[in-house]
Amino acid sequence: MKSIKLIALFLLTGISVVGQQKITVEDIYTGAFRAKGMDELQALKNTNQYTVLNSDRATKSQQIDLYDYATLKKVATLIDTKTVSALADGIDSYSFSADEKQILIANNSNPIYRHSFTADYYLYNTVTKEIAKILDQVQEPTFSPDGTKIAFAKANDLLVYDIASKKTMPVTKDGKKNAIINGITDWVYEEEFAFVRAFDWSADSKKIAYIRFDESEVPEFSMNIYHKDLYPTVETFKYPKAGEKNAVVSLFVYDVAGAVSKAINLGNYSDFYIARMQWTNDANVLCAQVLNRHQDNLDLIFVDGTTGTAKVVMNEKDAAYVDVTDNLTFLKDNSFIWTSEKEGYNHIYLFDKTGKLKNQVTQGNWEVTSYYGFDDKTQTVFYQSTENGSTIRDVYKISLDGKKKVKLSQQVGTNNATFSPNFEYFINTYSCPTVPPTYTLNASKDGKQIQSIVDNTELVDKLKKYNLPTKEFFELTTEKGNKLNAWMIKPKDFDATKKYPVFMYQYSGPGSQQVAKDWLDTNDYWFMMLSQQGYITVCVDGRGTGFKGAAFKKMTQKELGKYEVEDQIDAAKVIGNYSYVDKTRIGIFGWSFGGFMASNCILKGADVFKMAIAVAPVTNWRFYDSIYTERYMQTPQENASGYDMNSPINFADKLKGNFLLIHGTADDNVHFQNSMQFIEALVQANKQFDWAVYPDKNHGIYGGKTRIQLFNKMTNFIKEKL
């Protein structure tokens, strides 16, 4: 009887494993596991409603639909592309005028860099139902608050379109490629300060503030673009590398009626950044966040829009660097809410209109990760935080005086909120490693769910046949005593008596996080696929990563890549000692900063790692941009050893294991130069390795079947070498 049970158990186990449908790279990168969402979800400001961009596959059309927050019922379809021939190519994005009676609709978008793009724009009047194409291939069109004009950028100049007269007037005329940019950020600002629109309307629509970039002295970088032409073309753009000249920035205020710009004297700064700029609620007061080049001193400056007089209202210093915040919010009396990690963790502060601290709204050994808004009626602040663990996100509300805190999210994992204009409701987006994104309507009073909106049950049902393993979260402690967040994916038929190869994945960049309790991304599906082929995948967030306080994040200052690499090597040693791990078969993979890390690990951890895959890696920090690199390393002139001792290119002779190096030739971010010079260093060290080059592909290396070919290549390399 006992033997029959064992046989039956064996048969059932065999059926379970055999019945596990195999994931393929083709499945992953053709969208087979894509979760449903609420595209272009926007909360309106004047009515208790929101809009979503919906698609109808049957008619190949798109609709901007209007919904009521209280009932979730569709109130109206604002526009449907199947009835508007001008929008036959679809809707890429949209934005409302302040009165929400006009919509700017973008289509035919053409990307420039990570965030920037040009597009054609149509103006749609929701009252008259009239639509007209008004702008061809422009950037960042923005309604004036009174809805009568639209400011936009084209060919490095700033212009204003008058809706009534349909006339366009130039604000600037000196824009020139690779020399002068008005109202739009340069490459390095876009990439590292993460904004493109460098202009803003005053509250009374009478003035436009804008930043001017003079990049004429910034060194140029050139890339060959091959296409299928007989002769390649050359793309040349300004790219300030660490220690090199940055664009000279200046701030201007343009008087719309007088058609004249006034330069603003921000003070006695040299070699500085205007990291943020916006008008306050006072139509005559402009504010700017000015950082020194080391980024360890930030001044919040208020500018009188009439006289041009500037004064520092708040200053923040840090021994390492000051993070730039998007959470600056002005209240009715021009007092303002600000987030800062000056006390060791990122928290919310309230200042009066002169910059005097009134009170700290949130506090504790946890981070505020998103600021959602302020309800003036109830004097309540809404935010997201890590109060219940650095890998978890919850939604909270708290009184402006720091009292009456209420946890609004209900489930453990990652919660994000979009609040209704009156803050009575919020749409909560929830996910965890076992639950794909779900969208629910919740009450802001107590957080209780009112109704489900999107639940992704179809994806859940689809995934059942794959019988996927789960991510196991744990805290790994290295021999040096460093406690690090980690997750592990084991094969579904895991047998603790066997020895498994381990494939480690990480990113490790400053302030980043890969170990979080949220839904699977495309990499996770790839790791699940590898688990079906007998590999364990592990991810460890080492020192320097985010959401565990400023001390943990900033301890890598001036030594980027030293402690992070040490932690991955130490983590691999700990994992190698697990009874079910074959310590002679540990590999590591990463992209961008993660590629830099994987390269360093195979070199500096040559006796620990059998193989590594590095995609688009920085191989010498001297090659990377000024803002990012100097924030953490200062300049090469000031910190030569910090650069040289942590750049893989200088340790090519230490390679022992199997190494695959991958890069796109049109990478405007981490230049192909990084891999080319690394390849030469490896060649001259007489090291054998593998490499793959993707013509005309940027930092993301995608398009057509590129990702499928790339991930199949990496999969085959793992199977052959690990």
XYZ file of C-alpha atoms in Angstrom:
722
model
C 0.000 0.000 0.000
C 2.815 2.384 0.880
C 4.586 1.735 -2.449
C 1.351 2.378 -4.374
C 1.023 5.765 -2.645
C 4.586 6.642 -3.550
C 4.005 5.666 -7.179
C 0.790 7.698 -7.261
C 2.588 10.689 -5.741
C 5.384 10.352 -8.293
C 2.856 10.204 -11.141
C 0.985 13.236 -9.841
C 4.244 15.160 -9.468
C 5.229 14.203 -12.994
C 1.898 15.370 -14.347
C 2.294 18.673 -12.463
C 5.757 19.336 -13.873
C 4.955 18.110 -17.375
C 1.688 20.072 -17.277
C 3.523 23.284 -16.563
C 3.259 25.136 -19.869
C 6.620 26.484 -20.929
C 7.200 30.232 -21.177
C 9.060 31.391 -24.271
C 10.928 34.596 -24.977
C 8.520 35.109 -27.859
C 5.585 34.981 -25.414
C 7.189 37.562 -23.167
C 8.128 40.066 -25.852
C 4.978 39.863 -27.949
C 2.849 40.932 -25.004
C 1.310 37.596 -24.037
C 1.472 38.490 -20.346
C 0.556 42.158 -20.570
C -1.746 43.333 -17.791
C -4.742 45.568 -18.441
C -4.713 49.063 -16.985
C -6.319 52.474 -17.217
C -4.418 54.258 -19.983
C -3.857 58.007 -19.702
C -5.924 58.152 -16.489
C -6.427 61.810 -15.605
C -8.401 63.259 -12.693
C -10.233 66.426 -13.696
C -9.989 69.498 -11.514
C -13.347 71.221 -11.938
C -15.726 68.289 -11.709
C -15.628 65.082 -9.695
C -14.713 63.071 -12.789
C -11.811 61.396 -14.540
C -10.890 60.441 -18.098
C -9.317 57.342 -19.602
C -8.003 56.668 -23.102
C -9.771 53.517 -24.232
C -9.216 51.409 -27.346
C -11.644 49.427 -29.475
C -9.777 46.672 -31.303
C -12.736 45.763 -33.487
C -12.951 49.227 -35.046
C -9.267 50.073 -34.486
C -10.327 53.284 -32.793
C -9.606 55.161 -29.561
C -11.849 57.135 -27.260
C -11.286 59.688 -24.527
C -14.041 58.639 -22.134
C -15.322 60.639 -19.182
C -16.319 58.842 -15.951
C -17.910 59.839 -12.668
C -15.780 59.139 -9.580
C -18.753 58.413 -7.335
C -20.451 55.854 -9.596
C -17.666 54.835 -12.011
C -20.261 55.170 -14.765
C -19.258 56.573 -18.127
C -20.704 60.046 -18.434
C -19.667 60.715 -22.006
C -17.246 59.950 -24.793
C -15.453 63.235 -25.313
C -13.979 62.208 -28.650
C -13.886 59.035 -30.738
C -11.268 58.629 -33.469
C -13.585 56.546 -35.628
C -15.769 59.620 -36.162
C -12.874 62.067 -36.540
C -10.943 61.392 -39.731
C -8.179 63.790 -38.705
C -7.276 61.393 -35.877
C -7.229 58.237 -37.967
C -3.664 57.626 -36.796
C -4.846 57.544 -33.179
C -4.268 59.502 -29.966
C -0.831 59.386 -28.362
C -1.609 61.667 -25.408
C -3.887 64.530 -24.417
C -4.150 67.472 -22.027
C -6.951 69.777 -20.900
C -7.217 73.537 -20.653
C -7.806 74.873 -17.131
C -11.564 75.133 -17.699
C -11.474 71.618 -19.208
C -13.476 72.714 -22.270
C -10.536 72.356 -24.661
C -8.265 69.381 -25.261
C -4.856 69.316 -26.908
C -4.453 65.958 -28.643
C -1.082 64.616 -29.787
C -0.522 62.129 -32.581
C 2.225 61.177 -35.014
C 4.701 61.404 -32.133
C 8.399 61.050 -32.888
C 10.753 60.357 -29.964
C 13.927 62.377 -29.513
C 15.520 61.139 -26.292
C 14.170 59.379 -23.176
C 11.302 61.791 -22.439
C 11.305 64.264 -25.316
C 9.383 63.978 -28.554
C 7.783 66.067 -31.269
C 4.199 65.533 -32.351
C 1.349 66.999 -34.362
C -1.307 68.618 -32.190
C -5.031 69.040 -32.647
C -7.220 71.425 -30.670
C -10.613 69.990 -29.782
C -13.419 72.057 -28.257
C -15.650 69.824 -26.120
C -18.515 72.342 -26.284
C -18.630 73.107 -30.025
C -17.175 69.692 -30.995
C -14.830 71.453 -33.413
C -11.364 70.035 -34.044
C -8.484 71.553 -35.944
C -4.845 70.723 -36.454
C -2.932 73.692 -35.089
C 0.704 72.628 -34.641
C 3.087 70.481 -36.698
C 5.870 68.533 -34.973
C 6.342 70.733 -31.930
C 7.310 70.105 -28.307
C 5.466 70.557 -25.021
C 2.440 72.696 -26.030
C 0.847 74.097 -22.869
C -2.382 76.064 -22.393
C -2.260 79.425 -20.676
C -4.382 79.338 -17.481
C -7.081 81.485 -19.126
C -7.234 79.051 -22.060
C -6.691 81.681 -24.750
C -3.147 80.802 -25.776
C -0.766 77.875 -26.140
C 2.974 78.167 -25.586
C 5.187 75.600 -27.308
C 8.734 74.970 -28.514
C 9.976 74.316 -32.019
C 13.492 74.272 -33.456
C 14.954 75.395 -30.092
C 12.733 78.489 -29.881
C 9.719 79.283 -27.720
C 6.508 80.501 -29.379
C 2.910 81.385 -28.467
C -0.183 80.407 -30.469
C -3.269 82.612 -30.028
C -6.363 80.406 -30.264
C -8.812 83.149 -31.327
C -6.685 84.733 -34.059
C -4.903 81.460 -34.961
C -1.662 83.443 -35.125
C 1.733 82.401 -33.776
C 4.144 84.868 -32.196
C 7.776 84.107 -31.347
C 8.985 84.542 -27.782
C 12.605 83.872 -28.791
C 14.391 83.925 -32.136
C 17.948 82.828 -31.357
C 17.380 79.066 -31.057
C 19.987 77.023 -32.881
C 20.796 73.299 -32.867
C 23.790 72.447 -30.669
C 24.041 76.065 -29.541
C 20.972 77.763 -28.009
C 17.817 76.142 -26.604
C 14.881 78.176 -25.286
C 12.176 76.679 -23.102
C 13.255 73.052 -23.588
C 15.958 71.276 -21.593
C 19.239 70.044 -23.037
C 20.157 66.342 -23.168
C 21.652 66.074 -19.708
C 18.849 67.974 -17.925
C 16.241 65.791 -19.639
C 18.025 62.572 -18.672
C 19.104 63.428 -15.133
C 16.630 66.052 -13.883
C 13.829 64.242 -15.755
C 11.994 67.166 -17.303
C 11.665 68.563 -20.818
C 9.392 71.605 -20.578
C 11.524 74.452 -19.257
C 8.832 77.149 -19.404
C 5.770 77.971 -17.293
C 2.765 80.317 -17.471
C 2.033 82.710 -14.608
C -1.334 82.242 -12.909
C -2.784 85.342 -14.630
C -1.552 84.246 -18.100
C 0.352 87.504 -18.504
C 3.880 86.134 -18.246
C 5.924 83.121 -19.315
C 9.077 82.178 -17.438
C 11.608 80.112 -19.351
C 15.123 78.743 -19.082
C 17.651 79.426 -21.822
C 20.469 76.943 -22.430
C 23.654 78.136 -24.086
C 25.402 74.868 -24.943
C 27.782 76.299 -27.526
C 30.808 75.446 -25.346
C 29.612 71.955 -24.385
C 31.684 69.208 -26.076
C 29.911 67.324 -28.859
C 29.317 63.600 -29.151
C 28.744 61.899 -32.511
C 27.178 58.542 -33.435
C 27.037 56.807 -36.790
C 23.504 55.951 -37.898
C 23.590 53.087 -40.384
C 20.003 52.315 -41.466
C 20.162 50.543 -44.843
C 21.810 53.392 -46.695
C 24.951 53.280 -48.777
C 26.627 55.834 -46.520
C 25.922 56.159 -42.776
C 24.796 59.504 -41.427
C 26.258 61.103 -38.318
C 24.126 62.266 -35.396
C 25.937 64.936 -33.382
C 24.651 66.391 -30.125
C 25.950 68.166 -27.049
C 26.805 65.837 -24.186
C 28.709 67.121 -21.127
C 30.748 64.273 -19.674
C 31.985 64.247 -16.087
C 34.232 67.223 -15.441
C 33.510 68.857 -18.820
C 31.695 72.132 -19.561
C 27.943 72.254 -18.985
C 25.459 74.470 -20.760
C 25.250 77.977 -19.311
C 21.689 78.426 -18.070
C 19.787 81.668 -17.560
C 16.246 82.498 -16.479
C 13.920 84.887 -18.321
C 10.427 86.286 -17.804
C 8.488 87.152 -20.953
C 5.718 89.746 -20.838
C 3.059 88.509 -23.276
C 1.344 91.864 -23.879
C 4.588 93.793 -24.267
C 6.301 90.965 -26.183
C 9.546 91.508 -24.288
C 11.775 89.202 -22.224
C 13.627 90.218 -19.072
C 16.695 88.354 -17.809
C 16.558 87.436 -14.113
C 19.654 87.819 -11.958
C 19.450 84.813 -9.657
C 22.506 85.801 -7.617
C 26.225 85.234 -7.569
C 26.272 81.676 -8.859
C 28.801 80.081 -11.158
C 28.485 76.709 -12.871
C 25.012 76.024 -11.512
C 21.801 74.197 -12.403
C 18.210 75.437 -12.480
C 16.799 72.052 -11.557
C 13.152 73.175 -11.323
C 11.212 76.340 -12.132
C 7.516 77.204 -11.652
C 5.201 80.089 -10.848
C 3.666 80.188 -7.388
C -0.006 80.907 -6.676
C 0.941 84.574 -6.592
C 0.884 85.549 -10.276
C 3.851 87.816 -9.731
C 6.106 85.396 -7.829
C 8.232 82.855 -9.680
C 10.255 80.216 -7.876
C 13.376 78.365 -8.979
C 15.419 75.548 -7.445
C 19.101 76.339 -7.980
C 21.765 73.698 -7.384
C 25.516 74.137 -7.333
C 27.540 71.839 -9.584
C 28.340 69.427 -6.737
C 24.577 69.279 -6.041
C 25.164 69.450 -2.299
C 23.622 72.926 -1.938
C 20.093 73.815 -3.069
C 18.567 77.291 -2.892
C 14.835 77.804 -3.307
C 14.578 81.244 -4.858
C 11.530 83.526 -5.195
C 11.604 86.042 -8.050
C 9.448 89.173 -8.336
C 8.018 88.912 -11.849
C 7.828 92.670 -12.301
C 11.126 93.899 -10.910
C 13.117 90.711 -11.484
C 14.401 90.834 -7.902
C 15.421 87.397 -6.600
C 15.827 86.236 -3.012
C 16.686 82.908 -1.389
C 13.776 81.811 0.819
C 15.075 78.389 1.765
C 18.412 76.574 1.654
C 19.216 72.906 1.953
C 22.689 71.388 2.258
C 23.905 67.794 2.394
C 27.310 66.201 2.863
C 26.603 64.040 -0.210
C 23.877 65.537 -2.429
C 20.424 67.106 -2.227
C 17.683 65.300 -4.115
C 15.555 67.505 -6.346
C 11.856 67.257 -5.511
C 8.731 67.496 -7.674
C 6.577 67.743 -4.569
C 6.757 71.512 -4.114
C 3.109 72.580 -3.670
C 1.932 76.136 -3.029
C -1.128 76.659 -0.857
C -3.606 79.547 -1.165
C -1.547 81.932 0.973
C 1.644 80.909 -0.894
C 2.923 78.890 2.025
C 4.305 75.683 0.601
C 4.687 71.955 1.124
C 8.131 70.488 0.490
C 9.673 67.033 0.835
C 13.209 66.497 2.089
C 15.436 63.785 3.542
C 17.383 66.282 5.642
C 16.504 64.371 8.831
C 17.673 61.049 7.381
C 14.425 59.913 5.733
C 12.283 61.605 3.087
C 9.429 63.465 4.778
C 6.869 66.226 4.241
C 7.431 69.737 5.609
C 5.320 72.912 5.664
C 6.923 76.345 5.207
C 5.297 79.760 5.275
C 5.501 82.042 2.239
C 8.771 83.566 3.485
C 10.467 80.161 3.705
C 10.196 79.803 7.476
C 9.558 76.235 8.661
C 6.092 75.921 10.229
C 6.160 72.195 10.995
C 7.273 68.742 9.923
C 4.125 66.951 8.738
C 5.421 63.361 8.661
C 8.243 61.749 10.606
C 9.720 58.360 11.377
C 12.322 55.881 10.157
C 10.551 55.392 6.835
C 10.230 57.250 3.541
C 7.496 59.290 1.904
C 7.656 57.927 -1.655
C 4.891 59.939 -3.364
C 3.033 63.128 -2.496
C -0.512 63.080 -3.917
C -1.975 66.407 -2.918
C -3.521 68.684 -0.322
C -7.199 69.112 0.464
C -7.602 72.729 1.554
C -11.128 72.108 2.845
C -10.047 69.524 5.418
C -6.412 70.659 5.713
C -5.319 67.122 4.830
C -2.220 65.833 3.017
C -2.324 62.589 1.006
C 0.817 60.564 0.363
C 2.417 57.151 -0.229
C 5.103 55.722 2.057
C 7.222 52.760 3.149
C 6.022 52.931 6.753
C 5.242 49.196 6.764
C 8.500 48.090 5.152
C 10.908 49.314 2.505
C 9.578 46.820 -0.078
C 5.940 47.859 0.530
C 3.953 50.944 -0.530
C 0.891 52.171 1.344
C -1.398 55.178 0.898
C -1.997 57.524 3.852
C -3.623 60.782 4.780
C -2.564 63.105 7.582
C -3.585 66.538 8.854
C -1.315 69.412 7.935
C -0.392 69.721 11.621
C 0.988 66.156 11.569
C -1.937 64.619 13.462
C -4.834 62.269 12.578
C -2.825 59.929 10.366
C -4.961 57.281 8.619
C -3.739 54.330 6.537
C -6.000 54.200 3.479
C -4.631 51.187 1.584
C -6.013 47.800 2.572
C -3.691 45.163 1.100
C -0.003 44.347 1.597
C 2.065 45.042 -1.502
C 2.310 48.123 -3.702
C -0.534 50.646 -3.550
C -0.793 53.826 -5.605
C -3.617 56.353 -5.660
C -5.277 58.810 -8.044
C -7.542 61.115 -6.031
C -10.758 62.756 -7.155
C -10.708 66.573 -7.393
C -12.601 66.943 -4.117
C -10.481 64.226 -2.424
C -13.648 62.295 -1.551
C -12.545 59.216 -3.511
C -9.427 57.672 -4.938
C -8.679 55.028 -7.528
C -6.265 52.617 -5.866
C -3.882 50.603 -8.018
C -2.727 47.540 -6.134
C -0.364 44.709 -7.009
C 1.935 42.212 -5.353
C 4.089 39.354 -6.722
C 1.028 37.058 -6.810
C -1.663 39.586 -7.783
C -1.510 41.548 -11.060
C -2.590 45.207 -11.027
C -6.120 45.751 -9.739
C -7.894 49.095 -9.909
C -10.547 49.845 -7.302
C -12.614 52.825 -6.197
C -11.990 53.616 -2.536
C -13.326 56.151 -0.052
C -10.814 58.715 1.173
C -12.534 58.840 4.553
C -11.348 55.399 5.636
C -9.842 53.755 2.531
C -12.578 51.151 2.214
C -13.154 49.677 -1.229
C -16.383 50.760 -2.875
C -16.147 49.033 -6.223
C -13.759 47.105 -8.464
C -12.791 48.739 -11.772
C -10.136 46.509 -13.385
C -9.034 43.184 -11.874
C -6.977 41.370 -14.560
C -8.763 38.057 -13.898
C -8.148 37.064 -17.529
C -4.392 37.259 -16.971
C -4.704 35.324 -13.701
C -6.638 32.569 -15.490
C -4.162 32.533 -18.371
C -1.203 32.143 -15.998
C -2.700 29.135 -14.220
C -1.580 26.790 -16.990
C 2.002 28.028 -16.550
C 1.938 27.066 -12.857
C 4.534 29.755 -12.106
C 6.805 29.677 -9.067
C 6.544 32.532 -6.595
C 9.074 35.108 -5.552
C 10.336 34.390 -2.046
C 11.275 37.590 -0.198
C 13.868 37.545 2.544
C 16.597 39.578 4.221
C 20.094 38.408 3.412
C 22.880 39.126 5.900
C 26.435 39.135 4.553
C 29.468 37.981 6.526
C 30.248 41.659 7.152
C 26.848 42.031 8.814
C 25.122 44.063 6.080
C 21.379 43.328 5.971
C 20.073 43.459 2.411
C 16.620 42.985 0.890
C 16.431 40.049 -1.518
C 14.098 37.784 -3.450
C 14.538 34.318 -4.919
C 12.701 32.390 -7.650
C 13.140 28.600 -7.474
C 12.021 25.989 -9.998
C 8.445 24.866 -9.385
C 9.653 21.290 -8.877
C 12.405 22.448 -6.510
C 14.167 19.604 -4.707
C 16.199 20.675 -1.658
C 18.453 17.632 -2.055
C 19.686 18.818 -5.464
C 22.317 21.425 -6.329
C 21.076 24.270 -8.541
C 22.897 26.924 -10.574
C 22.082 30.498 -9.517
C 21.554 33.460 -11.837
C 21.755 36.789 -9.998
C 20.042 39.918 -11.301
C 20.517 43.452 -10.013
C 20.555 47.115 -10.993
C 22.103 48.639 -7.846
C 22.065 52.303 -8.930
C 21.833 55.046 -6.277
C 18.344 55.264 -4.805
C 16.986 52.440 -6.989
C 14.968 49.411 -5.925
C 14.516 45.997 -7.539
C 13.331 44.102 -4.457
C 9.755 45.344 -4.131
C 6.470 43.589 -3.501
C 4.759 44.432 -6.761
C 3.606 42.588 -9.887
C 5.940 40.888 -12.339
C 7.718 42.823 -15.068
C 9.063 41.374 -18.318
C 12.376 40.436 -16.689
C 10.477 38.452 -14.058
C 8.776 36.355 -16.719
C 12.208 35.653 -18.205
C 13.443 34.553 -14.786
C 10.362 32.328 -14.450
C 11.264 30.850 -17.838
C 14.789 30.162 -16.571
C 13.320 28.502 -13.483
C 11.499 26.098 -15.813
C 14.927 25.190 -17.158
C 16.412 24.450 -13.742
C 17.888 27.785 -12.638
C 17.367 29.699 -9.412
C 17.235 33.476 -9.864
C 18.178 35.799 -7.007
C 18.022 39.577 -6.730
C 19.737 41.529 -3.933
C 19.486 45.280 -3.324
C 22.867 46.248 -1.907
C 24.015 49.359 -0.136
C 23.411 52.514 -2.152
C 19.907 51.477 -3.200
C 16.868 53.360 -1.982
C 13.999 53.555 0.485
C 15.981 52.531 3.564
C 17.078 56.017 4.575
C 19.672 58.535 3.433
C 22.593 56.921 5.283
C 22.085 53.578 3.495
C 21.582 55.269 0.120
C 24.394 57.806 0.289
C 27.144 55.683 1.847
C 28.492 54.956 -1.669
C 29.361 58.647 -2.196
C 32.625 59.212 -4.116
C 33.068 55.424 -4.471
C 30.317 54.483 -6.941
C 30.630 50.764 -7.574
C 32.841 49.860 -4.605
C 30.375 48.863 -1.881
C 27.676 47.828 -4.352
C 30.027 45.322 -5.983
C 31.267 44.162 -2.604
C 27.665 43.455 -1.569
C 26.870 41.417 -4.695
C 30.035 39.347 -4.238
C 29.313 38.858 -0.524
C 25.683 37.973 -1.266
C 26.820 35.409 -3.859
C 29.089 33.840 -1.221
C 26.196 33.548 1.231
C 23.907 32.064 -1.415
C 26.669 29.719 -2.558
C 26.667 28.160 0.896
C 22.980 27.232 0.733
C 22.718 23.437 0.702
C 20.772 23.419 -2.561
C 23.119 25.755 -4.491
C 26.076 24.764 -6.647
C 28.543 27.474 -5.674
C 30.652 26.775 -8.757
C 27.740 27.834 -10.992
C 26.764 31.386 -10.019
C 26.201 34.003 -12.728
C 25.177 37.667 -12.700
C 23.310 39.959 -15.099
C 22.507 43.653 -15.330
C 21.604 46.473 -17.715
C 23.012 50.028 -17.693
C 24.209 50.618 -14.099
C 23.476 46.918 -13.645
C 25.736 46.192 -16.620
C 28.480 48.222 -14.974
C 27.937 46.116 -11.858
C 27.874 42.757 -13.682
C 31.135 43.692 -15.428
C 32.807 44.617 -12.148
C 31.517 41.457 -10.452
C 32.975 39.067 -13.056
C 36.289 40.933 -12.763
C 36.563 41.655 -9.039
C 34.656 38.531 -8.019
C 36.419 36.268 -10.493
C 36.510 33.346 -8.060
C 32.824 33.698 -7.175
C 31.051 34.248 -10.500
C 31.277 31.727 -13.326
C 29.610 33.991 -15.872
C 28.202 37.481 -16.374
C 26.063 39.328 -18.900
C 26.461 43.099 -19.127
C 24.043 45.086 -21.291
C 24.787 48.724 -22.180
C 27.245 49.126 -19.289
C 29.172 52.148 -18.136
C 32.757 50.875 -18.192
C 34.485 54.112 -17.220
C 32.680 56.823 -15.237
C 34.731 59.423 -17.080
C 32.577 58.616 -20.138
C 29.250 59.327 -18.445
C 27.326 62.589 -18.116
C 28.154 65.410 -15.725
C 24.954 65.726 -13.688
C 24.554 62.052 -12.777
C 28.201 61.172 -12.296
C 29.264 64.271 -10.378
C 26.231 64.024 -8.071
C 27.774 60.852 -6.646
C 31.459 61.156 -7.563
C 32.275 64.879 -7.887
C 34.510 65.504 -10.915
C 37.365 63.294 -12.189
C 39.707 66.188 -11.502
C 38.676 66.123 -7.806
C 38.240 62.363 -7.328
C 40.448 60.525 -9.829
C 40.896 57.435 -7.667
C 37.144 57.098 -7.091
C 36.668 56.962 -10.861
C 39.598 54.732 -11.721
C 39.318 52.157 -8.932
C 35.680 51.363 -9.740
C 35.626 51.371 -13.542
C 35.646 47.886 -15.161
C 37.781 49.057 -18.074
C 40.754 49.253 -15.698
C 40.459 45.624 -14.547
C 40.138 43.746 -17.850
C 43.132 41.546 -16.974
C 41.196 39.982 -14.073
C 38.605 38.256 -16.276
C 38.403 34.488 -15.622
C 34.803 33.466 -16.253
C 32.449 33.598 -19.217
C 31.469 37.128 -20.202
C 28.853 38.414 -22.658
C 28.954 42.146 -23.465
C 26.005 43.737 -25.298
C 25.441 47.290 -26.562
C 23.470 49.329 -29.094
C 25.462 51.552 -31.445
C 22.986 54.474 -31.187
C 22.928 54.623 -27.383
C 22.747 58.365 -26.667
C 22.809 57.702 -22.921
C 25.582 55.193 -22.142
C 27.625 55.604 -25.287
C 28.805 52.648 -27.355
C 32.257 54.095 -26.650
C 32.044 52.416 -23.222
C 31.896 48.943 -24.747
C 34.306 49.658 -27.604
C 37.063 50.761 -25.252
C 36.286 47.898 -22.860
C 36.513 45.439 -25.757
C 39.909 46.828 -26.686
C 41.077 46.521 -23.057
C 39.910 42.881 -22.945
C 41.577 42.138 -26.293
C 44.869 43.623 -25.164
C 44.618 41.602 -21.940
C 44.253 38.551 -24.221
C 40.900 37.598 -22.717
C 38.306 35.520 -24.530
C 34.723 36.749 -24.242
C 31.505 37.096 -26.239
C 29.867 40.263 -27.454
C 26.833 41.401 -29.437
C 26.225 44.737 -31.144
C 22.803 46.078 -32.104
C 22.988 48.579 -34.989
C 21.110 51.855 -34.522
C 19.581 50.720 -31.227
C 19.496 53.079 -28.271
C 19.878 52.361 -24.551
C 16.684 50.286 -24.496
C 17.758 47.987 -27.403
C 14.286 47.328 -28.796
C 12.216 47.530 -31.979
C 10.861 44.822 -34.269
C 12.178 41.452 -33.115
C 15.228 42.918 -31.365
C 14.213 42.018 -27.807
C 13.280 38.476 -28.856
C 16.657 37.946 -30.517
C 18.490 39.586 -27.594
C 16.841 37.547 -24.846
C 17.159 34.315 -26.806
C 20.873 35.081 -27.168
C 21.212 35.685 -23.427
C 19.185 32.551 -22.637
C 21.432 30.424 -24.839
C 24.532 31.945 -23.252
C 23.247 31.071 -19.780
C 22.433 27.494 -20.813
C 25.867 27.034 -22.403
C 28.014 28.776 -19.779
C 26.219 28.370 -16.434
